[in-house]
GROMACS .gro file of C-alpha atoms in nm:
model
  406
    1UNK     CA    1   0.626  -3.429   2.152
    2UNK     CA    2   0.691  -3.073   2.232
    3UNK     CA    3   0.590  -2.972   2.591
    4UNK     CA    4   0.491  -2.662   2.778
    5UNK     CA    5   0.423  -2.453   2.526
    6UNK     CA    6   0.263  -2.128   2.573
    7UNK     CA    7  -0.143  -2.135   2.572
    8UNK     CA    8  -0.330  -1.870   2.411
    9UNK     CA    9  -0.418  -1.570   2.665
   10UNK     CA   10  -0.723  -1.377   2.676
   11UNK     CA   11  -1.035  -1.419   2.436
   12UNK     CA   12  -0.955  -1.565   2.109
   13UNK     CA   13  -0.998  -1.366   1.798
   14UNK     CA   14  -1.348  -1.301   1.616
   15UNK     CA   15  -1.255  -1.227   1.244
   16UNK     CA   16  -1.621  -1.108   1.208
   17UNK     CA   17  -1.734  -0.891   1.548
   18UNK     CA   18  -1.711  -0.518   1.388
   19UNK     CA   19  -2.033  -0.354   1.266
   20UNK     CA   20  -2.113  -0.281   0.872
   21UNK     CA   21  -2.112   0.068   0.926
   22UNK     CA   22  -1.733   0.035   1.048
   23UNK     CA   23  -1.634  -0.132   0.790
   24UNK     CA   24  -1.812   0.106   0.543
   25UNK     CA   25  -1.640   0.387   0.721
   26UNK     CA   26  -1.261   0.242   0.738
   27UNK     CA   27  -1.288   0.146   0.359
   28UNK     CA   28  -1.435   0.497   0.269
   29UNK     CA   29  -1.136   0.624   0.420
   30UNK     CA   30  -0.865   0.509   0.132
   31UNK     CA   31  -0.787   0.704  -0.185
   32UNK     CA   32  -0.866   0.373  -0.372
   33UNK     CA   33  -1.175   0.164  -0.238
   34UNK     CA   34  -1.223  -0.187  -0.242
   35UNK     CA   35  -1.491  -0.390  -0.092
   36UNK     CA   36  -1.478  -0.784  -0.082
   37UNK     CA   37  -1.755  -0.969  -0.056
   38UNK     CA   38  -1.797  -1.336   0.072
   39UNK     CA   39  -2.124  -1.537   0.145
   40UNK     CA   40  -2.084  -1.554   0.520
   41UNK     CA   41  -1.790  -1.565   0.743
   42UNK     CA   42  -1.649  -1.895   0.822
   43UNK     CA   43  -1.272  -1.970   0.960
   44UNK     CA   44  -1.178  -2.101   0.638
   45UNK     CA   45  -1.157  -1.919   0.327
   46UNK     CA   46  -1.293  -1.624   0.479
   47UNK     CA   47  -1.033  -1.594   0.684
   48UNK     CA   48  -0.734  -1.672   0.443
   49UNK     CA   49  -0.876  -1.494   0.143
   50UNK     CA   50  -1.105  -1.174   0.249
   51UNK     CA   51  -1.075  -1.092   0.618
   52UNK     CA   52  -0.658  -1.188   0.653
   53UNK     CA   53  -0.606  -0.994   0.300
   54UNK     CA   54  -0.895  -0.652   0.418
   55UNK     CA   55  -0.658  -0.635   0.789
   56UNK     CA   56  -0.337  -0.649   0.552
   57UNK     CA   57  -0.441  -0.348   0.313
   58UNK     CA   58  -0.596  -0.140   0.587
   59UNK     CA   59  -0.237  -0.163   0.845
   60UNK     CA   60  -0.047  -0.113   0.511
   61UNK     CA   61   0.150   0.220   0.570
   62UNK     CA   62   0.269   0.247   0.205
   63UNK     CA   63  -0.089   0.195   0.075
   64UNK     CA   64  -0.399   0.403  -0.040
   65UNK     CA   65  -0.654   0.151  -0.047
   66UNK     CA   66  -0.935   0.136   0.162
   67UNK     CA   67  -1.094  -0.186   0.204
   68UNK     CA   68  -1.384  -0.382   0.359
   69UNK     CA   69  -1.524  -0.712   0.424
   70UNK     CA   70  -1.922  -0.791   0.353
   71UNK     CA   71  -2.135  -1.082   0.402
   72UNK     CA   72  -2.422  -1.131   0.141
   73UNK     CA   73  -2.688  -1.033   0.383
   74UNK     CA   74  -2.478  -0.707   0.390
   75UNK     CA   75  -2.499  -0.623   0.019
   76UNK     CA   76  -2.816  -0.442   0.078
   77UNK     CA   77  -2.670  -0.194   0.340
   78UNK     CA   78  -2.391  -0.140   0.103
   79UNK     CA   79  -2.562  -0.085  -0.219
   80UNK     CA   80  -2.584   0.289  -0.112
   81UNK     CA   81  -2.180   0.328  -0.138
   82UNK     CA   82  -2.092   0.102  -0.430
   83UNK     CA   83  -2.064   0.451  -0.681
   84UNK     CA   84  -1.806   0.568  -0.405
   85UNK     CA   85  -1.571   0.207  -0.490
   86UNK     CA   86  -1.315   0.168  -0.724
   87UNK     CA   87  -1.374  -0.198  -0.731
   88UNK     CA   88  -1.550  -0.497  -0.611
   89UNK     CA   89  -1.381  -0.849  -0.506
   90UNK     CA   90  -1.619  -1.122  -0.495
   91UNK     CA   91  -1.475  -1.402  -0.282
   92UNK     CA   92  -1.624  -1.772  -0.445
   93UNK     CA   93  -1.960  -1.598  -0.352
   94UNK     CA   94  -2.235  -1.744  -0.539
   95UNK     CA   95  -2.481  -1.615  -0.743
   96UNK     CA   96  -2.794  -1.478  -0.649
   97UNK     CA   97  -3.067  -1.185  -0.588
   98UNK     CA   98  -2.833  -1.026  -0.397
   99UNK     CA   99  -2.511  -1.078  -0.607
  100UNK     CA  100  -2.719  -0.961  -0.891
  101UNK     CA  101  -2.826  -0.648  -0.713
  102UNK     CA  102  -2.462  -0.575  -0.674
  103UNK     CA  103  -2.331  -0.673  -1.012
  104UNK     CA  104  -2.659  -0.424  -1.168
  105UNK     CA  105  -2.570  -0.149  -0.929
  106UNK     CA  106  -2.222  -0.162  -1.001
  107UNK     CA  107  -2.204  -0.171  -1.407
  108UNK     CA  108  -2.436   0.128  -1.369
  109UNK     CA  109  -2.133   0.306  -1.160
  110UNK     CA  110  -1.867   0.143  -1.415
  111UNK     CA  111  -1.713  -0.037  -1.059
  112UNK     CA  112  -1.557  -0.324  -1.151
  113UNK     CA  113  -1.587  -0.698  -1.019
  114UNK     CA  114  -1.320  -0.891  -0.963
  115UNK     CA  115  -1.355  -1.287  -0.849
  116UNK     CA  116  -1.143  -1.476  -0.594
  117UNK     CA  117  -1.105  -1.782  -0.564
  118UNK     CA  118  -0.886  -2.069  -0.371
  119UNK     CA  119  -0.997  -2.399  -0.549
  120UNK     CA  120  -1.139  -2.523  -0.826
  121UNK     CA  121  -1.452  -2.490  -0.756
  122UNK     CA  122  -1.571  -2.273  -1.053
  123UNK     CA  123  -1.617  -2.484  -1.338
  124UNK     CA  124  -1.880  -2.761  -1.369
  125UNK     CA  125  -1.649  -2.970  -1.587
  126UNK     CA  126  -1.447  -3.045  -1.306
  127UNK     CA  127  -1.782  -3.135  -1.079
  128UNK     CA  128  -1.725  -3.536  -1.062
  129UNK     CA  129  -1.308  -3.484  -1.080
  130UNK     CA  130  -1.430  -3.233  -0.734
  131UNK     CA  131  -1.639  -3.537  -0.563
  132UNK     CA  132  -1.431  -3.802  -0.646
  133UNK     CA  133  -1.181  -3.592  -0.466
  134UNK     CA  134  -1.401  -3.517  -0.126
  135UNK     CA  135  -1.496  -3.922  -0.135
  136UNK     CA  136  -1.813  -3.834  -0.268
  137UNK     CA  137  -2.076  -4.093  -0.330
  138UNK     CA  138  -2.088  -4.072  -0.760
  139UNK     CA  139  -2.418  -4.257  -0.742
  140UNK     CA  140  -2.616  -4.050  -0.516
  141UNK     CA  141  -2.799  -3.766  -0.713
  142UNK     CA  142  -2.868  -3.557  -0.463
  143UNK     CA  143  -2.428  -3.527  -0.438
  144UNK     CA  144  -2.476  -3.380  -0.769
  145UNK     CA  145  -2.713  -3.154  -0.701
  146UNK     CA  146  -2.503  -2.985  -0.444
  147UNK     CA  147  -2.183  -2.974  -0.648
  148UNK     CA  148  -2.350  -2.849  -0.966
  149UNK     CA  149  -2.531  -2.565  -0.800
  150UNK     CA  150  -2.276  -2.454  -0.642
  151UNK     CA  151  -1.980  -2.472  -0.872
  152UNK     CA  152  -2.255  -2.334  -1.150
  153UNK     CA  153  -2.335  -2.040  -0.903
  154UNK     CA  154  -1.957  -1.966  -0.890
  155UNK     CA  155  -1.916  -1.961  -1.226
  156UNK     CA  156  -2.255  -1.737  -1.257
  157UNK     CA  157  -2.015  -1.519  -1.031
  158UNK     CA  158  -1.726  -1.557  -1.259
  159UNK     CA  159  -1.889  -1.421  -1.588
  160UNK     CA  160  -2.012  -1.115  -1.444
  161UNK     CA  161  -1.624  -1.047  -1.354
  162UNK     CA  162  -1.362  -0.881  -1.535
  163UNK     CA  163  -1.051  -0.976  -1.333
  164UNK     CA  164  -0.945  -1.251  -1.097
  165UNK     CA  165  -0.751  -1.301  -0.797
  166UNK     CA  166  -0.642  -1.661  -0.696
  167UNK     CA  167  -0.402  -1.800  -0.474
  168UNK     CA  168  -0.086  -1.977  -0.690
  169UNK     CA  169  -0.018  -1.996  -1.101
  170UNK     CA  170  -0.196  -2.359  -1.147
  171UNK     CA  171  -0.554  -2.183  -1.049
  172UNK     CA  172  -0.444  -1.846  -1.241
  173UNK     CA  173  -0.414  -2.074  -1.568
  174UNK     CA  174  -0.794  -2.289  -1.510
  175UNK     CA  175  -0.891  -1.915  -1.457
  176UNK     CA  176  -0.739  -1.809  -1.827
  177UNK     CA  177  -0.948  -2.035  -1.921
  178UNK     CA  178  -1.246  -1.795  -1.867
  179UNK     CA  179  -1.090  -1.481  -1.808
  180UNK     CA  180  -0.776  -1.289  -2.012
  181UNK     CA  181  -0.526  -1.399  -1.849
  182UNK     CA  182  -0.318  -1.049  -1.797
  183UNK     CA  183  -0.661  -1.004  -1.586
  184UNK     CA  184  -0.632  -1.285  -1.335
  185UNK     CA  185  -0.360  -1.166  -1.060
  186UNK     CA  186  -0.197  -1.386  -0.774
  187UNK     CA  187  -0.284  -1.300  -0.419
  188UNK     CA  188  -0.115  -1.510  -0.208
  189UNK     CA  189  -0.231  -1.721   0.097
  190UNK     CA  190  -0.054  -1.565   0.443
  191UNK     CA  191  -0.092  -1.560   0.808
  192UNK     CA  192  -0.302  -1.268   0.992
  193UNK     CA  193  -0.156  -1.073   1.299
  194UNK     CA  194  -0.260  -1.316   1.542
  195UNK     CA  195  -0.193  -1.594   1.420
  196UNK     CA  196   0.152  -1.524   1.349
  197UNK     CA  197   0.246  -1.363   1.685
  198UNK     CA  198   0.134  -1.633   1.831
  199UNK     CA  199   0.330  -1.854   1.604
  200UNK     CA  200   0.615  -1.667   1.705
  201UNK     CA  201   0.543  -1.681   2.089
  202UNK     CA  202   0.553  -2.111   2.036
  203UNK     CA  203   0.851  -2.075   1.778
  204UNK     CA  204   1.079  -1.870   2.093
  205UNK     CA  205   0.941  -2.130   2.364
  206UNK     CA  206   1.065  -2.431   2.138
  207UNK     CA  207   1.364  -2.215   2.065
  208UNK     CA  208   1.449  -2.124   2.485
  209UNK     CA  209   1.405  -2.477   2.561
  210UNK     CA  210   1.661  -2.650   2.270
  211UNK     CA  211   1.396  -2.842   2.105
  212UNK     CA  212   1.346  -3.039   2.446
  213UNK     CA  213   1.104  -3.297   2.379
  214UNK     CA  214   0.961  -3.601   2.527
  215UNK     CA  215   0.780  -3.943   2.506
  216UNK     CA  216   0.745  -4.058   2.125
  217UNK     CA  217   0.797  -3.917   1.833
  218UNK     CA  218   0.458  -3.721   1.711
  219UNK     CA  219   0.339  -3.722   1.326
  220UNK     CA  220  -0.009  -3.479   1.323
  221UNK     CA  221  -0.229  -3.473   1.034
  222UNK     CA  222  -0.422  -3.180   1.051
  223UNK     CA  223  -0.694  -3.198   0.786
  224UNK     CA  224  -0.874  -2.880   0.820
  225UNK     CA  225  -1.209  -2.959   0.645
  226UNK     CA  226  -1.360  -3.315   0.530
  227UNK     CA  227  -1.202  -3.224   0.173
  228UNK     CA  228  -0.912  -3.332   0.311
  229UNK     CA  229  -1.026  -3.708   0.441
  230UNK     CA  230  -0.961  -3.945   0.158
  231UNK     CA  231  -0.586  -3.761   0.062
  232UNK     CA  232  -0.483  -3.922   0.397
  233UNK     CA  233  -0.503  -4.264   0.229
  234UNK     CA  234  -0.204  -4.152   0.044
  235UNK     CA  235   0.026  -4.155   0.332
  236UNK     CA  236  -0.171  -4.391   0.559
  237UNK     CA  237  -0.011  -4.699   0.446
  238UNK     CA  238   0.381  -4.566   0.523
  239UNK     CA  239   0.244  -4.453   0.849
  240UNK     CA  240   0.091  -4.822   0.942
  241UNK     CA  241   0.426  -4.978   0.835
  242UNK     CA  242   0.648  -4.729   1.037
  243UNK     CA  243   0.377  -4.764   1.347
  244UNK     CA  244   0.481  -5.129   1.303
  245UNK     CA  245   0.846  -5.125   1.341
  246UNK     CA  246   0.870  -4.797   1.564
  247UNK     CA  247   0.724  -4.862   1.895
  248UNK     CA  248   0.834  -4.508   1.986
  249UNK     CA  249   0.579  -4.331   1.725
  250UNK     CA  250   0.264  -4.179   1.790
  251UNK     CA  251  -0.023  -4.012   1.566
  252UNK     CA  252  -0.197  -3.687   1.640
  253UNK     CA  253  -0.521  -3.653   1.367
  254UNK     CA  254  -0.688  -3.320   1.407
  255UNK     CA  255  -1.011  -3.209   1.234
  256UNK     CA  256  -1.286  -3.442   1.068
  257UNK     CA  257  -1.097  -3.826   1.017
  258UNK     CA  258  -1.209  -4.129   1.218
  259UNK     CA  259  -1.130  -4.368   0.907
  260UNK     CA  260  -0.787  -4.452   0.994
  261UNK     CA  261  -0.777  -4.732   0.715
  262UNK     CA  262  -0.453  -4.929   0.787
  263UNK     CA  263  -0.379  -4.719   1.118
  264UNK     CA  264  -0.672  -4.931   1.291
  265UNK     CA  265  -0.472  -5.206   1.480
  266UNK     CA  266  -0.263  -4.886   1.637
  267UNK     CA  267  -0.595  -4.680   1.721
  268UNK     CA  268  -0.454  -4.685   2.041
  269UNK     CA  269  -0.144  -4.465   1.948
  270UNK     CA  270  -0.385  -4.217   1.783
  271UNK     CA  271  -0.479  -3.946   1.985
  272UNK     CA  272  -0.776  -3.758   1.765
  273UNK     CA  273  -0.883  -3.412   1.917
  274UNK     CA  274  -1.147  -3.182   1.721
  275UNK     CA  275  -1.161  -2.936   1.509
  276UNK     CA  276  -1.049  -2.640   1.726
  277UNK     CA  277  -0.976  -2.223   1.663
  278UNK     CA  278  -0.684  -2.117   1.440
  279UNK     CA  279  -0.482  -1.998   1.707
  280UNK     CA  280  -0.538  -2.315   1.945
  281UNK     CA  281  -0.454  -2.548   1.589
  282UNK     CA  282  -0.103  -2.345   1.592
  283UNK     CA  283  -0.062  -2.477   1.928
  284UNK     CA  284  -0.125  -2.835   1.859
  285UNK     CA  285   0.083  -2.796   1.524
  286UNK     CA  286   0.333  -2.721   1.734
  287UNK     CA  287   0.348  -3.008   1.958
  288UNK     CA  288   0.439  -3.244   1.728
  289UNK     CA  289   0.780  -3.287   1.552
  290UNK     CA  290   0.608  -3.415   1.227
  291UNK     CA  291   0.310  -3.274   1.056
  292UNK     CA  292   0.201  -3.402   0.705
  293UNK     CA  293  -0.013  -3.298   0.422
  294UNK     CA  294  -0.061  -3.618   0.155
  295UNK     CA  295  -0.268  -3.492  -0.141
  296UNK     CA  296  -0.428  -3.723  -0.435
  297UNK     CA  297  -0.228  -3.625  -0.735
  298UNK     CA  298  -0.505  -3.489  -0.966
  299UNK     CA  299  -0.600  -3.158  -1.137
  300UNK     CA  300  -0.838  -3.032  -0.812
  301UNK     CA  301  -0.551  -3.110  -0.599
  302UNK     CA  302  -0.244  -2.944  -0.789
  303UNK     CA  303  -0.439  -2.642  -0.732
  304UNK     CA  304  -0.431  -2.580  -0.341
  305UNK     CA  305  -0.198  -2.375  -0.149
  306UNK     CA  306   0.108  -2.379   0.017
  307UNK     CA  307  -0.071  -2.283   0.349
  308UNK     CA  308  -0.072  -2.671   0.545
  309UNK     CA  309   0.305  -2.596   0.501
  310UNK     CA  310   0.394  -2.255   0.631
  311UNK     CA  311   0.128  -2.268   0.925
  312UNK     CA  312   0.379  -2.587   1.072
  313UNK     CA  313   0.652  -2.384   0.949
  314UNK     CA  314   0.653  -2.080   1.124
  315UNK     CA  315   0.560  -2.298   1.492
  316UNK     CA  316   0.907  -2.473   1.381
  317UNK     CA  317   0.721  -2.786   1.295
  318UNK     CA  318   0.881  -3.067   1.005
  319UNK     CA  319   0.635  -3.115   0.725
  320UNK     CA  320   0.649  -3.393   0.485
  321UNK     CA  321   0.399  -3.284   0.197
  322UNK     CA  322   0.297  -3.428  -0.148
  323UNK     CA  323   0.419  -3.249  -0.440
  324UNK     CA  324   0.177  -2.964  -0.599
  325UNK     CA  325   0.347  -2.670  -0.797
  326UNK     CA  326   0.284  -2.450  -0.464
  327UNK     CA  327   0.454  -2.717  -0.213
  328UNK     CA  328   0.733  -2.724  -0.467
  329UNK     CA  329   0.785  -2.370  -0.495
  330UNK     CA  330   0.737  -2.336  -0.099
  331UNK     CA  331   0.950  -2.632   0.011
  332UNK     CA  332   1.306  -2.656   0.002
  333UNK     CA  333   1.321  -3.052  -0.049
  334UNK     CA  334   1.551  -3.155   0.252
  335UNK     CA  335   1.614  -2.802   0.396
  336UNK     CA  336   1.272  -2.676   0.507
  337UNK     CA  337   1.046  -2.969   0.471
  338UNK     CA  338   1.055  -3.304   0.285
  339UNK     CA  339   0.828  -3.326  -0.072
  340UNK     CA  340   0.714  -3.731  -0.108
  341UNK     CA  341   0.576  -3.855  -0.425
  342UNK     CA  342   0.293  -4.174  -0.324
  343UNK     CA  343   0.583  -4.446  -0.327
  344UNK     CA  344   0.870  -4.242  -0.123
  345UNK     CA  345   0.656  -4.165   0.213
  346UNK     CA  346   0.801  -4.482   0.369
  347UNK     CA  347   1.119  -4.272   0.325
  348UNK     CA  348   1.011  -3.920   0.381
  349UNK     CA  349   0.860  -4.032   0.715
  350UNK     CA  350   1.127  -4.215   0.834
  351UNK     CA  351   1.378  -3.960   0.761
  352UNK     CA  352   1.157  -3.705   0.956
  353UNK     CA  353   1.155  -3.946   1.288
  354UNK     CA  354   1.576  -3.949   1.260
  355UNK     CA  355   1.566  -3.562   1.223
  356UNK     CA  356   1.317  -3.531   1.518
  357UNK     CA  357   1.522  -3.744   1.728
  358UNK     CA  358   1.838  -3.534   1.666
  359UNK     CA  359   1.739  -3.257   1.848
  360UNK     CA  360   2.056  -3.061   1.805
  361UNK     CA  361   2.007  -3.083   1.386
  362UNK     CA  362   1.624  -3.054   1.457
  363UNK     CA  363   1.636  -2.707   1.607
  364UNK     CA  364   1.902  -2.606   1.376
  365UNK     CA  365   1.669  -2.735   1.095
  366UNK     CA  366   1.381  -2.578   1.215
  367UNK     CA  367   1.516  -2.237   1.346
  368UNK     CA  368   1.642  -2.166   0.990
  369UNK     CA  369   1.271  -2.279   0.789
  370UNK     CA  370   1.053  -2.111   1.103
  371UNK     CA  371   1.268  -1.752   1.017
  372UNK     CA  372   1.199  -1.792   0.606
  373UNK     CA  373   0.840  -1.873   0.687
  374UNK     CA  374   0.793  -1.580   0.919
  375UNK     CA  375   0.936  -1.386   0.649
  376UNK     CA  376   0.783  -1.532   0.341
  377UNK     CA  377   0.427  -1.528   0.463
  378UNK     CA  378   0.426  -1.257   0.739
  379UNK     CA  379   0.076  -1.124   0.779
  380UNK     CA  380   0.117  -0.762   0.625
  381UNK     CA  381   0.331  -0.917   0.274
  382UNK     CA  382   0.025  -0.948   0.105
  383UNK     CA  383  -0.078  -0.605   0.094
  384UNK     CA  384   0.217  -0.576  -0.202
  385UNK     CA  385   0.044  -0.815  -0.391
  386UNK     CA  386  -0.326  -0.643  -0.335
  387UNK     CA  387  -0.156  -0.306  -0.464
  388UNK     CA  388   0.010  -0.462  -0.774
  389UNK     CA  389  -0.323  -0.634  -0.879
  390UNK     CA  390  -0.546  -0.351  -0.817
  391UNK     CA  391  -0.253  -0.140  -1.004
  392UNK     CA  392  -0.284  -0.353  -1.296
  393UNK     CA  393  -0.652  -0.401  -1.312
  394UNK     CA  394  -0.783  -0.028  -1.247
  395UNK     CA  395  -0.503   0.072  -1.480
  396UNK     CA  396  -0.684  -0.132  -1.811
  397UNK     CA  397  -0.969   0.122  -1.726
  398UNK     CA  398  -0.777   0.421  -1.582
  399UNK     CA  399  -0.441   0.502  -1.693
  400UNK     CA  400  -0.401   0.735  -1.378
  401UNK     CA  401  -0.500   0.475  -1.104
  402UNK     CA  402  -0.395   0.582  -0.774
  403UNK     CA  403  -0.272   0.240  -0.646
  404UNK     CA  404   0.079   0.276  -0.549
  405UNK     CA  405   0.303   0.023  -0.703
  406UNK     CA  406   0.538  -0.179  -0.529
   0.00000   0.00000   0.00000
């Protein structure tokens, strides 16, 4: 494990702690206006897909757009403005009285709505595929209550949209499905300010010290959300035999596992700690030299992101990952991470312990990935991808769009 790395100084960040009438303001501001909505701020996919994206456009010094972030108890205070936008970006927000307030106000003003979405979480026919997935209980009804609702609210969402944005190709085709699909634009997934300056500070400590490292060998599995609980069982087994015959391993499980399956008779080479910030998770990424992301190969999971990669990455951090078209385009197999399909983890992980324990190839390894991930998913390179969407969309309805192309 990776020692003395630098803690995070003063408060951590609030991605939700300016006023409505700010936000109103700064977004008024831009020669093109754009307002996201989202039901209410969370550190999940608020964070990735409204709040990191709004900071993005708004520090973008090539830019015209002027954005803001709303909850749906806000959609009342902002009804006022919506004639003023030149579009709307509803982020998986469900239905309801106050989406349909919006969506009313808004065809009266000709403002159009755009969805976004990072999963596929907006079609009904993929409701059982969706619990299986999450470990779901199929024979408890009130399970499919909860799904139904609110994968039919998002799709409720969905029809009263003209355009899309979504987070890798795979989702942008499910979305085709319901949308044109010249209308449903890629927005990727990337770090905020924070997050990555932090990053860096860890990277440059790791960096100053040669990839000095102690005590065993670390693997972390840092599973985010309870979606993520039953795709460990797709590594777990590799991990119990290599726990076996490596004395010198430990585990690091972060987030919302206790069910360590085949991991049980080594609990006490486990250390679990909780779910935590997004800045202190960067620092616990970085402690260990392995961090994995095993996903169930089916049509839910082929969808996610490439972020459980680049958020090790860029902390110089080895991932071994599951193949999904976005690992596959983000991964160099070998060079910047390791891709396993369900029968080669026994290899991927014990290919990973060798490279950790070579800490002159390690750090070379590293260095090299941590610089292409600081690049590839730096905080402000998604404001590009905002501009050519909004370019494309507004353009179907106005020819003479402001957005600047890039």
């Amino acid at each position: 494990m990776f020692a003395d790395l630098p803690r995070p100084t003063g408060p951590l960040p609030v991605l939700w702690d300016s006023t409505v009438t700010q936000r109103v303001g700064r977004m008024l501001d831009g020669e093109v206006r754009v307002a996201w909505f989202y039901g209410q701020p969370d550190t999940s996919t608020f964070r990735y897909r409204v709040a990191n994206v709004v900071e993005a456009v708004n520090s973008d010094p090539d830019g015209v757009v002027g954005a803001g972030w709303f909850s749906d108890d806000d959609i009342p205070s902002v009804l006022p403005v919506v004639p003023q936008l030149d579009a709307i970006v509803l982020a998986r927000h469900r239905y309801g009285g106050n989406v349909r307030r919006l969506a009313a106000t808004a065809a009266r003003a000709g403002v159009p709505l755009l969805f976004d979405t990072d999963d596929l979480v907006f079609d009904t026919a993929y409701a059982g595929l969706v619990m299986d997935s999450l470990g779901r209980d199929a024979t408890v009804s009130l399970d499919w209550d909860v799904w139904f609702s609110y994968m039919g609210r998002l799709n409720a969402t969905l029809g009263l949209c003209e355009g899309a944005f979504t987070t890798n190709q795979t989702l942008r085709a499910e979305l085709g499905r319901h949308l044109p699909l010249d209308s449903v634009h890629v927005v990727p997934n990337v770090l905020n300010r924070v997050q990555q300056d932090y990053s860096r500070s860890l990277l440059e400590a790791k960096q100053s010290s040669g990839y000095r490292r102690s005590g065993p060998v670390t693997i972390g599995y840092f599973s985010g959300t309870p979606s993520h609980v039953r795709d460990f069982t797709v590594a777990a087994p590799a991990l119990a035999r290599l726990l076996d015959r490596d004395p010198d391993v430990a585990v690091r499980i972060a987030g919302f596992l206790d069910d360590v399956g085949p991991l049980e008779e080594f609990r006490d080479r486990i250390e679990f700690v909780p779910f935590m910030h997004y800045v202190e998770l960067q620092h616990s990424i970085a402690e260990v030299e392995v961090n994995i992301a095993p996903l169930q190969h089916n049509a839910f999971n082929v969808c996610k992101s490439d972020l459980k990669f680049f958020e090790a990455a860029v902390v110089g951090t080895w991932t071994v990952a599951s193949h999904t078209p976005s690992l596959d385009a983000a991964v160099t197999d070998g060079v910047t991470g390791r891709l396993a399909r369900d029968h080669e983890w026994d290899g991927a992980l014990a290919e990973a312990v060798d490279l950790a324990r070579d800490t002159d190839r390690y750090a070379a390894t590293m260095t090299a990935a941590a610089e292409h991930a600081h690049r590839t998913w730096a905080w402000d390179s998604v404001a590009a991808s905002v501009r050519r969407a909004l370019d494309a969309q507004l353009a179907k309805g106005s020819p003479t769009s402001p957005v600047a192309s890039s």
